Coordinates of C-alpha atoms in Angstrom, one line a residue:
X1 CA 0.0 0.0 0.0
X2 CA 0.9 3.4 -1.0
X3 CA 2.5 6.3 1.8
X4 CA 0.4 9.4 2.3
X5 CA 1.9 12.2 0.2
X6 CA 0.1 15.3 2.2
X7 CA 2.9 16.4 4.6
X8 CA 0.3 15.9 7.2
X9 CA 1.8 15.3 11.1
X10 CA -0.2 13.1 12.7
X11 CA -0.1 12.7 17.0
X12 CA -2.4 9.7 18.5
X13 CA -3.3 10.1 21.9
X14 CA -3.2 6.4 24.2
X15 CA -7.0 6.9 25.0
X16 CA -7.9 6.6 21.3
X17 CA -6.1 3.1 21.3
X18 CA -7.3 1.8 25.3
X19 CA -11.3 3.4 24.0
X20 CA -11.2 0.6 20.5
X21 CA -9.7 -1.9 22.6
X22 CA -12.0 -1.7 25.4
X23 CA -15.1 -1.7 22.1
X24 CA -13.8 -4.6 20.7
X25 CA -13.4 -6.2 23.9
X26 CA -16.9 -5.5 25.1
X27 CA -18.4 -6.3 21.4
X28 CA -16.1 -9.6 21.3
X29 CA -17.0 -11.1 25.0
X30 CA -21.0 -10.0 24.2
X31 CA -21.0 -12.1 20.8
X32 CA -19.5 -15.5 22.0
X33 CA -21.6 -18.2 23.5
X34 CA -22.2 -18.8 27.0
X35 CA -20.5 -22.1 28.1
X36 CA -22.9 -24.7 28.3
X37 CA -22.9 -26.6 31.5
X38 CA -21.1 -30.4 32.3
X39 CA -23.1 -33.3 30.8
X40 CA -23.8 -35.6 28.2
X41 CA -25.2 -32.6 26.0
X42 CA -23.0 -30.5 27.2
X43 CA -19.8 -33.2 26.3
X44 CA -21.2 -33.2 22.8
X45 CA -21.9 -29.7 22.0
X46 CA -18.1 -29.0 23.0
X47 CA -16.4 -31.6 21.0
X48 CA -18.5 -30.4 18.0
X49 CA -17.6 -27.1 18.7
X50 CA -14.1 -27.8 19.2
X51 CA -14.2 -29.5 15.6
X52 CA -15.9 -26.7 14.0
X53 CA -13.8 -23.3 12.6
X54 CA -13.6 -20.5 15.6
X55 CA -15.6 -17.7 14.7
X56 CA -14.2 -14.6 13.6
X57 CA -14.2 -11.5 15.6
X58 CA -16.8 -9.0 15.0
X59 CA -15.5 -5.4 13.7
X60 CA -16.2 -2.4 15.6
X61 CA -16.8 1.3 14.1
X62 CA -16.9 4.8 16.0
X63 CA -15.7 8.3 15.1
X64 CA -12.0 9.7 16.3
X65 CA -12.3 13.5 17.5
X66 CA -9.6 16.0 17.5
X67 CA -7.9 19.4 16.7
X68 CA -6.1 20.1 13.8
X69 CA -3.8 23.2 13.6
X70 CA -2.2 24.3 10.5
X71 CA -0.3 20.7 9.2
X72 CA -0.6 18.9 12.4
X73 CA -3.8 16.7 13.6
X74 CA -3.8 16.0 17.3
X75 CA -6.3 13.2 17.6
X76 CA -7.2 13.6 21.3
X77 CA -10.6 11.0 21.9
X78 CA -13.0 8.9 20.3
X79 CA -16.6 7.4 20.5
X80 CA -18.5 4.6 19.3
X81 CA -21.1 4.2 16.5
X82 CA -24.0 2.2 15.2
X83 CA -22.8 -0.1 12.0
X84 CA -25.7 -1.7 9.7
X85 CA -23.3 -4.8 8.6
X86 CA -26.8 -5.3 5.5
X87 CA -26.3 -1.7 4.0
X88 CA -22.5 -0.9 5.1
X89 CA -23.0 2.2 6.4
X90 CA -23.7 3.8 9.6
X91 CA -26.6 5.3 11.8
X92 CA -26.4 8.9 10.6
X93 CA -28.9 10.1 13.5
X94 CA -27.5 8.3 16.0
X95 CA -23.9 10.2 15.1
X96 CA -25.3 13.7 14.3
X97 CA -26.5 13.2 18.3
X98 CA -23.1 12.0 19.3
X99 CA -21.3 15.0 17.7
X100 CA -24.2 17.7 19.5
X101 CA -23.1 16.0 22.7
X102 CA -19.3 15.9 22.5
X103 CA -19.8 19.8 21.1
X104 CA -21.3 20.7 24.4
X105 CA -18.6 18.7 26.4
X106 CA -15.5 19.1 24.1
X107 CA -16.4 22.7 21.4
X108 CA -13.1 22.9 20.7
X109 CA -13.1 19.2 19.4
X110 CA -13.9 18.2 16.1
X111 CA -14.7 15.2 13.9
X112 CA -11.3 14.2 12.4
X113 CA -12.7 10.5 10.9
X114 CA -13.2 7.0 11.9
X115 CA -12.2 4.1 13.3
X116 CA -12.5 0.1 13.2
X117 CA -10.8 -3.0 13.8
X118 CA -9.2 -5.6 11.4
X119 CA -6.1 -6.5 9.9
X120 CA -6.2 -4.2 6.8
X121 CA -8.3 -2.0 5.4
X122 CA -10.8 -3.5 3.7
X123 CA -12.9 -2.5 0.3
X124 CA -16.5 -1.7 2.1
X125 CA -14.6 0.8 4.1
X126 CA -14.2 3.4 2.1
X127 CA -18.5 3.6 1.6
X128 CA -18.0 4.6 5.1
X129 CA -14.9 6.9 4.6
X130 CA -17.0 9.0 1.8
X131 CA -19.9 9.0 3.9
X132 CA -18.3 10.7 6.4
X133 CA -16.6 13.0 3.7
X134 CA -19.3 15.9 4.0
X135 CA -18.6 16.4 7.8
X136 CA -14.8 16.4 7.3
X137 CA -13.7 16.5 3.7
X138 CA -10.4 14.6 4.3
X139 CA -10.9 12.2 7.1
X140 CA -8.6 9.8 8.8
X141 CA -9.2 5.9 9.0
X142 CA -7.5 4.7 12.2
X143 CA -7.4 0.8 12.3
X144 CA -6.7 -1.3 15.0
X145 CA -5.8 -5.1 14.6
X146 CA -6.9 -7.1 17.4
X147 CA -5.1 -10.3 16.4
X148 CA -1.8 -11.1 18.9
X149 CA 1.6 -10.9 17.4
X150 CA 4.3 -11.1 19.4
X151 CA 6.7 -10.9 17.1
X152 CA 5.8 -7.3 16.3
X153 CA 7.2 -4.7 18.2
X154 CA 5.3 -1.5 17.0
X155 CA 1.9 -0.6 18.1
X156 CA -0.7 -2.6 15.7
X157 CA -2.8 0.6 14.7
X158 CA -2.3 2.1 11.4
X159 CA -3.7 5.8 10.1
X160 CA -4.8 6.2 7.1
X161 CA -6.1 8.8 4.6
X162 CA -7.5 8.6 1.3
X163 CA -5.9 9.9 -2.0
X164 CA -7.4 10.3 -5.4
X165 CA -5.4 8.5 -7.8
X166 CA -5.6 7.3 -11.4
X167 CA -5.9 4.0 -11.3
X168 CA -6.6 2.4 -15.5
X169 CA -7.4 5.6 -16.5
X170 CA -10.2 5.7 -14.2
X171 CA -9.8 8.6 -10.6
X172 CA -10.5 6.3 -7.6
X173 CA -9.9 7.7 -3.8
X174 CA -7.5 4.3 -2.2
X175 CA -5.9 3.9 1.4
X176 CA -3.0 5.3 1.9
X177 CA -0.8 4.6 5.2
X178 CA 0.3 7.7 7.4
X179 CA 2.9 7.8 9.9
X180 CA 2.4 8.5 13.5
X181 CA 3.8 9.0 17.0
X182 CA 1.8 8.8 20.1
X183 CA 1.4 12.1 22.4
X184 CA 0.3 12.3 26.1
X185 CA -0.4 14.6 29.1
X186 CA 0.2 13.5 32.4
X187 CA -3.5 12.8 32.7
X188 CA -3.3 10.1 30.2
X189 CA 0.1 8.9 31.5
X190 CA -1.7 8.2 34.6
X191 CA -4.6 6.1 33.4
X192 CA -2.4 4.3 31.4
X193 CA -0.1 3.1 34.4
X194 CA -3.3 2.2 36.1
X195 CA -4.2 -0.1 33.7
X196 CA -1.2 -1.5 33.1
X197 CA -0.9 -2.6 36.9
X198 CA -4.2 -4.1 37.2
X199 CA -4.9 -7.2 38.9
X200 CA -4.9 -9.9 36.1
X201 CA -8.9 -11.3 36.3
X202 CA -7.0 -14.9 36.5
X203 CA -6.2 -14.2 39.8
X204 CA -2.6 -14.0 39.4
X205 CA -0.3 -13.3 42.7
X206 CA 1.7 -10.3 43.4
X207 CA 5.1 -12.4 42.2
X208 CA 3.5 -12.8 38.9
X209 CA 2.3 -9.0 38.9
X210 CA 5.9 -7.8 39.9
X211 CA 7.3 -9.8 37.6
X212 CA 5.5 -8.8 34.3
X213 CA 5.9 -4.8 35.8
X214 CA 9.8 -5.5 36.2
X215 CA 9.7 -6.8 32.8
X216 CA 7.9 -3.7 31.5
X217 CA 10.5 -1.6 32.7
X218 CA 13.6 -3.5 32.1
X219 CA 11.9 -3.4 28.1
X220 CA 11.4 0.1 28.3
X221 CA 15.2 0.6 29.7
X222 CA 16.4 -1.6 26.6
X223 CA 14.5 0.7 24.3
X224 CA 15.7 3.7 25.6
X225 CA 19.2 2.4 25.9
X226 CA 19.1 1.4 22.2
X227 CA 17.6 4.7 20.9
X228 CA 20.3 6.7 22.7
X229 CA 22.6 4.8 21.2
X230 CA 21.5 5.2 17.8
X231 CA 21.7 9.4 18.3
X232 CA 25.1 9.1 20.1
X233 CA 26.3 7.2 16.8
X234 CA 24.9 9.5 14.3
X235 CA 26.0 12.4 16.6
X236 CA 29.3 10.8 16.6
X237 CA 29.4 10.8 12.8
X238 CA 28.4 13.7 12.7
X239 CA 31.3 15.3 14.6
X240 CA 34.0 13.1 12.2
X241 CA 32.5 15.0 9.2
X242 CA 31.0 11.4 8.3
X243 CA 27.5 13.3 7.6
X244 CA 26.2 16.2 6.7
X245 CA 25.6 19.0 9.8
X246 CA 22.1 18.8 10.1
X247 CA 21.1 21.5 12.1
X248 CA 17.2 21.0 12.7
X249 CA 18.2 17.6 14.6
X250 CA 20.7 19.2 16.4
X251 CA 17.9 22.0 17.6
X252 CA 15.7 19.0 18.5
X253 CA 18.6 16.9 20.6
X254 CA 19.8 20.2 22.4
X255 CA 15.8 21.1 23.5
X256 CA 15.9 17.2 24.7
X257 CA 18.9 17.3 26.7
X258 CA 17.5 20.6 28.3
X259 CA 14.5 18.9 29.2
X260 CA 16.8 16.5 31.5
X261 CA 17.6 17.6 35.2
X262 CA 20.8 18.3 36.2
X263 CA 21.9 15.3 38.0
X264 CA 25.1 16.2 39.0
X265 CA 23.3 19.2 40.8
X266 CA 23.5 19.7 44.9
X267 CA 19.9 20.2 44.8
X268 CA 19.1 17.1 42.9
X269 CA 21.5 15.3 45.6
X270 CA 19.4 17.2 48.4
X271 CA 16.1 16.0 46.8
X272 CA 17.3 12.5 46.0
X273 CA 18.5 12.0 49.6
X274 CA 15.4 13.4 51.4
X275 CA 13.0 11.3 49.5
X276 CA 15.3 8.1 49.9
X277 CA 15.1 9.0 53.2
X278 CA 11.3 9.2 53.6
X279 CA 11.0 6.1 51.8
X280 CA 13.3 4.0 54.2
X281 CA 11.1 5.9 57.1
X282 CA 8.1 4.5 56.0
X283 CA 9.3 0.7 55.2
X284 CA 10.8 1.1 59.0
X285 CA 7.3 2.7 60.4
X286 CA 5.2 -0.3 58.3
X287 CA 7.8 -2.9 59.5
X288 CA 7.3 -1.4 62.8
X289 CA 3.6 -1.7 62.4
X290 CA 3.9 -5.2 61.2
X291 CA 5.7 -6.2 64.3
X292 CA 3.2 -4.9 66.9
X293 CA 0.5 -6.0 65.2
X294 CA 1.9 -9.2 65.7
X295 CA 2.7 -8.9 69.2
X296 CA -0.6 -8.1 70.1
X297 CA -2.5 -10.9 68.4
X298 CA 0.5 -13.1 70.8
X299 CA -0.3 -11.7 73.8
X300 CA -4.2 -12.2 73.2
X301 CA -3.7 -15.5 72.6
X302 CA -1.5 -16.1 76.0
X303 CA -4.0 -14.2 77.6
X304 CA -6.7 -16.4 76.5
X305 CA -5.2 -19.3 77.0
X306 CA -4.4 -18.0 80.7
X307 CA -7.5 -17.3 81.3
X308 CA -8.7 -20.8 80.5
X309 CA -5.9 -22.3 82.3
X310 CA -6.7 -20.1 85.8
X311 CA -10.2 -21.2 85.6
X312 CA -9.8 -24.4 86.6
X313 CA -6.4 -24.1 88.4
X314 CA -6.5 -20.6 90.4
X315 CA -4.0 -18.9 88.2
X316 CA -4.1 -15.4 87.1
X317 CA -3.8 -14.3 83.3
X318 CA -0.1 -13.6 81.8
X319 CA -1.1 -10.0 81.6

């Protein structure tokens, strides 16, 4: 498939990509059959099931709202829609009442495009990509593949717009990908730790949690060990007259390294210390705790079983 030729900048938001993952979810879980219950019926309606082809997962639809200024769309949210699979196309009332809503929450917000779920795009889509065309007259087509590949280590969502191209002589509007890169505020940065440290619904124990978050972070330490290497090689080049100065990257890589504290700094040291401090405070004060917690539920236990014990021989309790 074709790149997008428009010079567009695109920035995804995470609650875009957690709001289609949490419709297709929903939709997926609601469509599948309850599981029958142990039995002779039961025994046989499994193994046929088990012999017959697993159903494929239903496709989900719903608009993606933003702001776009001058050449760069910020798509910040998103919400679902009502899909007629018979006519491919989508409740038009139902989103004209959406939109009023989100204006009255959101005015500075506006309808950007659409989203679904599937591998690629497919050819019905774009009916729905030209019936949106006369609320926005370029929309974007944000897909989202549900299907697990761990072997892939970019996000599996793809942008796309739509170009008119000449295709046998013939003008035809086609797909065409759009790169990316995902922009947060702390809000969102928030949420998405939250989710990520969830409870798994299996049960799982707190070993099992640490050890998928430790995992998380020694991943995201590797990535951001390899990507600084990457810049401290082309910086490197650069120096040796390897590569052309270029002085826009250099711009970008001196505004990053000014976003860094200074941790050679006495007040970073000052700060460091006291909150390593207050940390070790309260392990010792919840240790502490622990301990005379304890204590107490040992000496109640004495003390009952003294209590007994004088009962029947005279003796007075422990304490």
């Amino acid at each position: 498939m074709a790149s997008s030729s428009s010079g567009l900048t695109f920035k995804l938001h995470p609650l875009v990509i957690v709001n289609i993952s949490d419709h297709h979810t929903r939709v997926k879980s609601q469509s599948q059959p309850p599981p029958t219950a142990n039995g002779g019926a039961g025994a046989g309606d499994a193994a046929a099931s088990s012999t017959s082809p697993p159903l494929s997962s239903p496709r989900v639809f719903g608009c993606v709202i933003g702001v776009q200024r001058g050449r760069t769309v910020e798509i910040f949210n998103s919400f679902e829609l009502l899909y007629d699979p018979s006519t491919h196309s989508l409740d038009r009332s139902f989103l004209e009442k959406k939109q009023e809503l989100y204006k009255k929450v959101f005015p500075n917000f506006y309808i950007l495009g659409w989203y679904s779920t599937g591998a690629d795009a497919e050819e019905s889509d774009m009916h729905i990509h030209k019936a949106l065309m006369d609320i926005n007259e370029s929309p974007v087509y944000v897909l989202l593949n549900p299907s697990i590949n761990h072997a892939q280590k970019d996000l599996p969502v793809t942008i796309y717009e739509s170009e008119l191209h000449v295709i046998d002589g013939i003008p035809q509007l086609i797909f065409v990908r759009s790169s990316y890169t995902i922009e947060t505020v702390e809000a969102e940065r928030i949420s998405v730790d939250h989710v990520a440290h969830l409870k798994p619904s299996d049960g799982g124990s707190a070993a099992t949690q640490l050890a998928a978050h430790l995992t998380g972070i020694h991943s995201a330490i590797k990535m951001l060990n390899s990507r600084i290497r990457v810049l401290h090689h082309y910086l490197n080049a650069m120096q040796k007259g390897e590569i052309p100065y270029e002085n826009s990257l250099l711009r970008q890589v001196s505004s990053l390294l000014r976003r860094l504290p200074a941790i050679e700094s006495e007040k970073f040291r000052d700060d460091f210390l006291m909150e390593y401090n207050d940390t070790l405070l309260i392990s010792y004060l919840a240790m502490f705790t622990d301990c005379s917690s304890t204590m107490n539920d040992l000496v109640d236990k004495i003390n009952v079983a003294y209590d007994r014990h004088s009962r029947r021989g005279g003796r007075t309790a422990f304490i």
